[in-house]
Short mmCIF file of C-alpha atoms in Angstrom, two decimals:
data_model
loop_
_atom_site.label_atom_id
_atom_site.label_comp_id
_atom_site.label_asym_id
_atom_site.label_seq_id
_atom_site.Cartn_x
_atom_site.Cartn_y
_atom_site.Cartn_z
CA GLN A 15 11.91 10.75 -10.92
CA VAL A 16 10.18 7.40 -11.22
CA GLN A 17 6.44 7.47 -11.82
CA LEU A 18 3.84 4.73 -12.13
CA GLN A 19 0.74 4.92 -14.30
CA GLU A 20 -2.07 2.37 -14.31
CA SER A 21 -4.20 1.84 -17.39
CA GLY A 22 -6.88 -0.48 -18.65
CA PRO A 23 -10.62 -0.82 -19.26
CA GLY A 24 -12.77 1.02 -16.77
CA LEU A 25 -15.63 -1.42 -17.23
CA VAL A 26 -15.43 -5.21 -17.20
CA LYS A 27 -18.34 -7.62 -17.57
CA THR A 28 -19.12 -10.11 -14.86
CA ALA A 29 -17.28 -13.44 -15.21
CA GLN A 30 -14.73 -11.98 -17.61
CA THR A 31 -11.06 -11.18 -17.05
CA LEU A 32 -9.85 -7.86 -15.72
CA SER A 33 -6.57 -6.78 -17.32
CA LEU A 34 -4.53 -3.79 -16.19
CA THR A 35 -1.10 -2.43 -16.99
CA CYS A 36 1.25 -0.38 -14.88
CA THR A 37 3.77 1.63 -16.91
CA VAL A 38 6.94 2.75 -15.18
CA SER A 39 8.53 5.99 -16.38
CA GLY A 40 11.62 7.86 -15.29
CA GLY A 41 13.64 4.72 -14.72
CA SER A 42 14.12 1.14 -15.87
CA ILE A 43 12.22 -1.64 -14.10
CA SER A 44 15.29 -3.82 -14.29
CA GLY A 45 17.62 -1.03 -13.21
CA GLY A 46 17.16 -1.58 -9.53
CA VAL A 47 16.19 -4.05 -6.82
CA PHE A 48 12.43 -3.70 -6.52
CA TYR A 49 9.14 -5.49 -6.30
CA PHE A 50 6.01 -4.06 -7.89
CA SER A 51 2.71 -4.65 -6.16
CA TRP A 52 -0.95 -4.30 -7.07
CA VAL A 53 -3.28 -2.97 -4.39
CA ARG A 54 -7.00 -2.32 -4.69
CA GLN A 55 -9.52 -0.27 -2.78
CA PRO A 56 -13.31 -0.58 -3.09
CA ALA A 57 -15.13 2.70 -2.74
CA GLY A 58 -15.24 3.81 0.88
CA LYS A 59 -13.20 0.84 2.08
CA GLY A 60 -9.63 0.01 2.98
CA LEU A 61 -6.59 -1.13 1.04
CA GLU A 62 -6.27 -4.75 -0.09
CA TRP A 63 -2.97 -6.16 -1.34
CA ILE A 64 -3.40 -8.32 -4.44
CA GLY A 65 0.10 -9.52 -5.18
CA ARG A 66 3.58 -8.55 -6.30
CA ILE A 67 6.30 -9.39 -8.77
CA TYR A 68 10.05 -9.08 -8.57
CA THR A 69 11.87 -7.84 -11.62
CA SER A 70 13.14 -11.39 -12.20
CA GLY A 71 9.54 -12.63 -12.42
CA ILE A 72 9.15 -14.15 -8.96
CA THR A 73 5.62 -13.59 -7.65
CA ASN A 74 3.66 -13.64 -4.40
CA TYR A 75 -0.12 -13.46 -4.25
CA SER A 76 -2.76 -12.79 -1.64
CA PRO A 77 -4.13 -16.13 -0.42
CA SER A 78 -7.70 -14.90 -0.95
CA LEU A 79 -7.11 -14.03 -4.62
CA LYS A 80 -4.36 -16.45 -5.57
CA SER A 81 -6.59 -18.75 -7.64
CA ARG A 82 -7.68 -15.88 -9.91
CA VAL A 83 -4.62 -13.61 -10.16
CA THR A 84 -1.65 -13.49 -12.48
CA ILE A 85 0.97 -10.74 -12.34
CA SER A 86 3.64 -10.50 -15.01
CA VAL A 87 6.45 -8.16 -16.03
CA ASP A 88 7.63 -6.98 -19.43
CA THR A 89 11.01 -5.34 -18.93
CA SER A 90 11.27 -4.36 -22.61
CA LYS A 91 8.16 -2.20 -22.23
CA ASN A 92 8.84 -1.22 -18.61
CA GLN A 93 5.41 -2.54 -17.66
CA ILE A 94 3.79 -4.73 -15.02
CA SER A 95 0.50 -6.43 -15.80
CA LEU A 96 -2.37 -7.71 -13.68
CA LYS A 97 -4.96 -10.26 -14.76
CA LEU A 98 -7.88 -11.17 -12.53
CA THR A 99 -10.21 -13.85 -13.85
CA SER A 100 -13.89 -14.59 -13.22
CA VAL A 101 -14.65 -11.14 -11.85
CA THR A 102 -17.76 -10.23 -9.90
CA ALA A 103 -19.17 -6.98 -8.59
CA SER A 104 -17.01 -7.37 -5.48
CA ASP A 105 -13.93 -6.79 -7.66
CA THR A 106 -15.10 -3.25 -8.39
CA ALA A 107 -12.43 -0.96 -6.97
CA VAL A 108 -9.66 1.53 -7.59
CA TYR A 109 -6.59 -0.47 -8.57
CA TYR A 110 -3.13 0.87 -7.71
CA CYS A 111 0.34 -0.28 -8.58
CA ALA A 112 3.14 0.52 -6.18
CA ARG A 113 6.91 0.11 -6.03
CA GLU A 114 8.34 -1.82 -3.11
CA GLY A 115 11.93 -1.63 -2.00
CA VAL A 116 13.93 -4.68 -1.02
CA GLY A 117 15.36 -4.44 2.46
CA ALA A 118 18.77 -2.87 2.74
CA TYR A 119 18.91 -2.30 -1.04
CA SER A 120 16.19 0.30 -0.72
CA ARG A 121 16.20 3.78 0.71
CA TYR A 122 13.03 2.99 2.66
CA GLU A 123 13.42 -0.69 3.40
CA ASP A 124 10.55 -2.81 2.01
CA SER A 125 7.88 -0.12 2.13
CA PHE A 126 5.84 1.08 -0.84
CA ASP A 127 7.63 4.32 -1.67
CA ILE A 128 5.99 5.16 -5.01
CA TRP A 129 2.34 4.70 -5.97
CA GLY A 130 0.46 5.24 -9.18
CA GLN A 131 -2.59 7.48 -9.17
CA GLY A 132 -4.90 4.48 -9.48
CA THR A 133 -7.46 3.43 -12.04
CA VAL A 134 -11.15 2.79 -11.44
CA VAL A 135 -12.53 -0.55 -12.54
CA THR A 136 -16.23 -1.32 -12.42
CA VAL A 137 -17.54 -4.85 -12.87
CA SER A 138 -21.06 -5.04 -14.20
CA SER A 139 -23.19 -7.32 -16.28
CA SER B 4 -3.63 -15.58 8.35
CA TYR B 5 -2.20 -12.63 10.22
CA GLU B 6 -4.64 -9.89 11.19
CA VAL B 7 -3.99 -6.28 12.15
CA THR B 8 -6.58 -4.12 13.86
CA GLN B 9 -6.60 -0.33 13.63
CA THR B 10 -8.44 2.26 15.65
CA LEU B 11 -11.48 3.11 13.50
CA SER B 12 -11.38 6.86 14.01
CA VAL B 13 -9.53 9.59 15.88
CA SER B 14 -10.65 13.15 16.32
CA VAL B 15 -8.40 15.95 17.58
CA ALA B 16 -8.28 19.72 17.52
CA ARG B 17 -5.59 21.57 15.60
CA GLY B 18 -2.38 21.78 17.58
CA GLN B 19 -3.11 18.70 19.67
CA THR B 20 -1.54 15.26 19.42
CA ALA B 21 -3.18 12.39 17.53
CA ARG B 22 -2.31 8.78 18.29
CA MET B 23 -3.56 5.80 16.33
CA THR B 24 -2.74 2.17 16.87
CA CYS B 25 -2.20 -0.95 14.80
CA GLY B 26 -2.62 -4.12 16.81
CA GLY B 27 -1.44 -7.60 15.94
CA ASN B 28 -0.03 -10.67 17.57
CA ASN B 29 3.63 -9.97 18.32
CA ILE B 30 3.61 -7.10 15.83
CA GLY B 31 6.64 -5.73 17.63
CA SER B 32 8.71 -8.37 15.86
CA LYS B 33 7.62 -7.18 12.41
CA ASN B 34 8.44 -4.15 10.30
CA VAL B 35 5.46 -1.79 10.28
CA HIS B 36 4.91 0.88 7.65
CA TRP B 37 2.33 3.65 7.75
CA TYR B 38 0.58 5.39 4.85
CA GLN B 39 -1.49 8.53 4.67
CA GLN B 40 -4.33 8.69 2.16
CA LYS B 41 -6.13 11.94 1.54
CA SER B 42 -9.55 11.86 -0.04
CA GLY B 43 -9.40 10.96 -3.72
CA GLN B 44 -5.63 10.44 -3.72
CA ALA B 45 -3.22 7.53 -3.73
CA PRO B 46 -1.65 6.50 -0.42
CA MET B 47 1.65 8.08 0.57
CA LEU B 48 4.33 6.63 2.84
CA VAL B 49 4.74 8.60 6.08
CA ILE B 50 6.58 6.16 8.35
CA TYR B 51 8.65 3.10 7.41
CA LYS B 52 10.07 0.38 9.61
CA HIS B 53 8.26 1.45 12.79
CA LYS B 54 9.65 4.94 13.28
CA ASN B 55 11.52 6.31 10.27
CA ARG B 56 10.33 9.27 8.23
CA PRO B 57 10.85 9.42 4.47
CA SER B 58 12.29 12.57 3.00
CA GLY B 59 9.77 15.40 3.06
CA ILE B 60 7.62 14.07 5.89
CA PRO B 61 7.39 16.55 8.78
CA GLU B 62 9.03 15.73 12.11
CA ARG B 63 5.56 15.90 13.63
CA PHE B 64 5.04 12.35 12.39
CA SER B 65 6.55 9.62 14.53
CA GLY B 66 6.08 5.93 15.10
CA SER B 67 6.77 3.22 17.62
CA ASN B 68 6.30 -0.53 17.79
CA SER B 69 6.33 -2.81 20.79
CA GLU B 70 4.91 -6.21 21.65
CA ASN B 71 1.37 -6.29 20.22
CA THR B 72 0.87 -2.65 19.23
CA ALA B 73 2.39 -0.24 16.72
CA THR B 74 1.53 3.43 17.12
CA LEU B 75 1.55 6.38 14.75
CA THR B 76 1.72 9.73 16.53
CA ILE B 77 1.13 13.09 14.92
CA SER B 78 2.13 16.04 17.07
CA ARG B 79 0.84 19.58 16.61
CA VAL B 80 -1.82 18.33 14.24
CA GLN B 81 -2.60 20.55 11.27
CA ALA B 82 -5.78 20.71 9.20
CA GLU B 83 -3.86 19.18 6.29
CA ASP B 84 -3.28 16.02 8.34
CA GLU B 85 -6.95 15.06 8.05
CA SER B 86 -6.75 11.76 6.16
CA ASP B 87 -7.08 8.02 6.41
CA TYR B 88 -4.02 6.23 7.78
CA TYR B 89 -3.12 2.61 7.11
CA CYS B 90 -0.56 0.36 8.75
CA GLN B 91 1.11 -2.43 6.78
CA VAL B 92 3.01 -5.53 7.83
CA TRP B 93 4.53 -8.52 6.06
CA ASP B 94 3.35 -11.97 7.11
CA SER B 95 5.22 -14.96 5.71
CA ASN B 96 4.49 -14.51 2.01
CA PHE B 97 2.08 -11.67 1.72
CA TRP B 98 1.38 -8.10 2.78
CA VAL B 99 -1.39 -7.22 5.21
CA PHE B 100 -2.96 -3.78 5.55
CA GLY B 101 -4.91 -2.64 8.57
CA GLY B 102 -8.46 -1.49 8.03
CA GLY B 103 -7.45 2.15 8.32
CA THR B 104 -7.97 4.97 10.81
CA LYS B 105 -9.86 8.10 9.87
CA LEU B 106 -8.27 11.19 11.40
CA THR B 107 -10.61 14.14 11.77
CA VAL B 108 -9.17 17.53 12.63
#
């Protein structure tokens, strides 16, 4: 059973870079046809998609965050990483990673079928 | 960029039917997925590609999608269904989530 686990600093200083890791267990990242997305949620607010990466390294990013986001994959460690630069208080949120199927290759089309439990990140000076 | 608009809140009594909508320009031509998020938990897929239920999701959950509105319907609502619900669509090169609907039972 595949599981995702986010990890990283819970507190980041304003203007610095937020770095998070999503570790995949119970299966190899490169063993299937999947994207892995990052999604965030400020307290009391809705979900915001940040971006995604295919296991080959192809990425897509939210237009509103594209200039500050980098998502990468390390298949040897079974991990996906998120870097968000020049953070402000508005980047304070719970950050989730999620697995996304690829069309007909996936049991549930291109939906997000597995989510991590999320990690809280606070940006403060 | 593409925008989707969800009903802000829905309130129903146990045993009744809850309907919540996700509106967007020609959303009927797009795949719509729905997620349930209980307080303090990660979202969970409840409907994929308009109307399909993942394994383990009760038959009470159903979906439809036509023209400019996608709808999530929960029949015979239970107390455990009280959650936030989000719709999701793909637009060109990025995912868009609706603002979420709060279901109160």
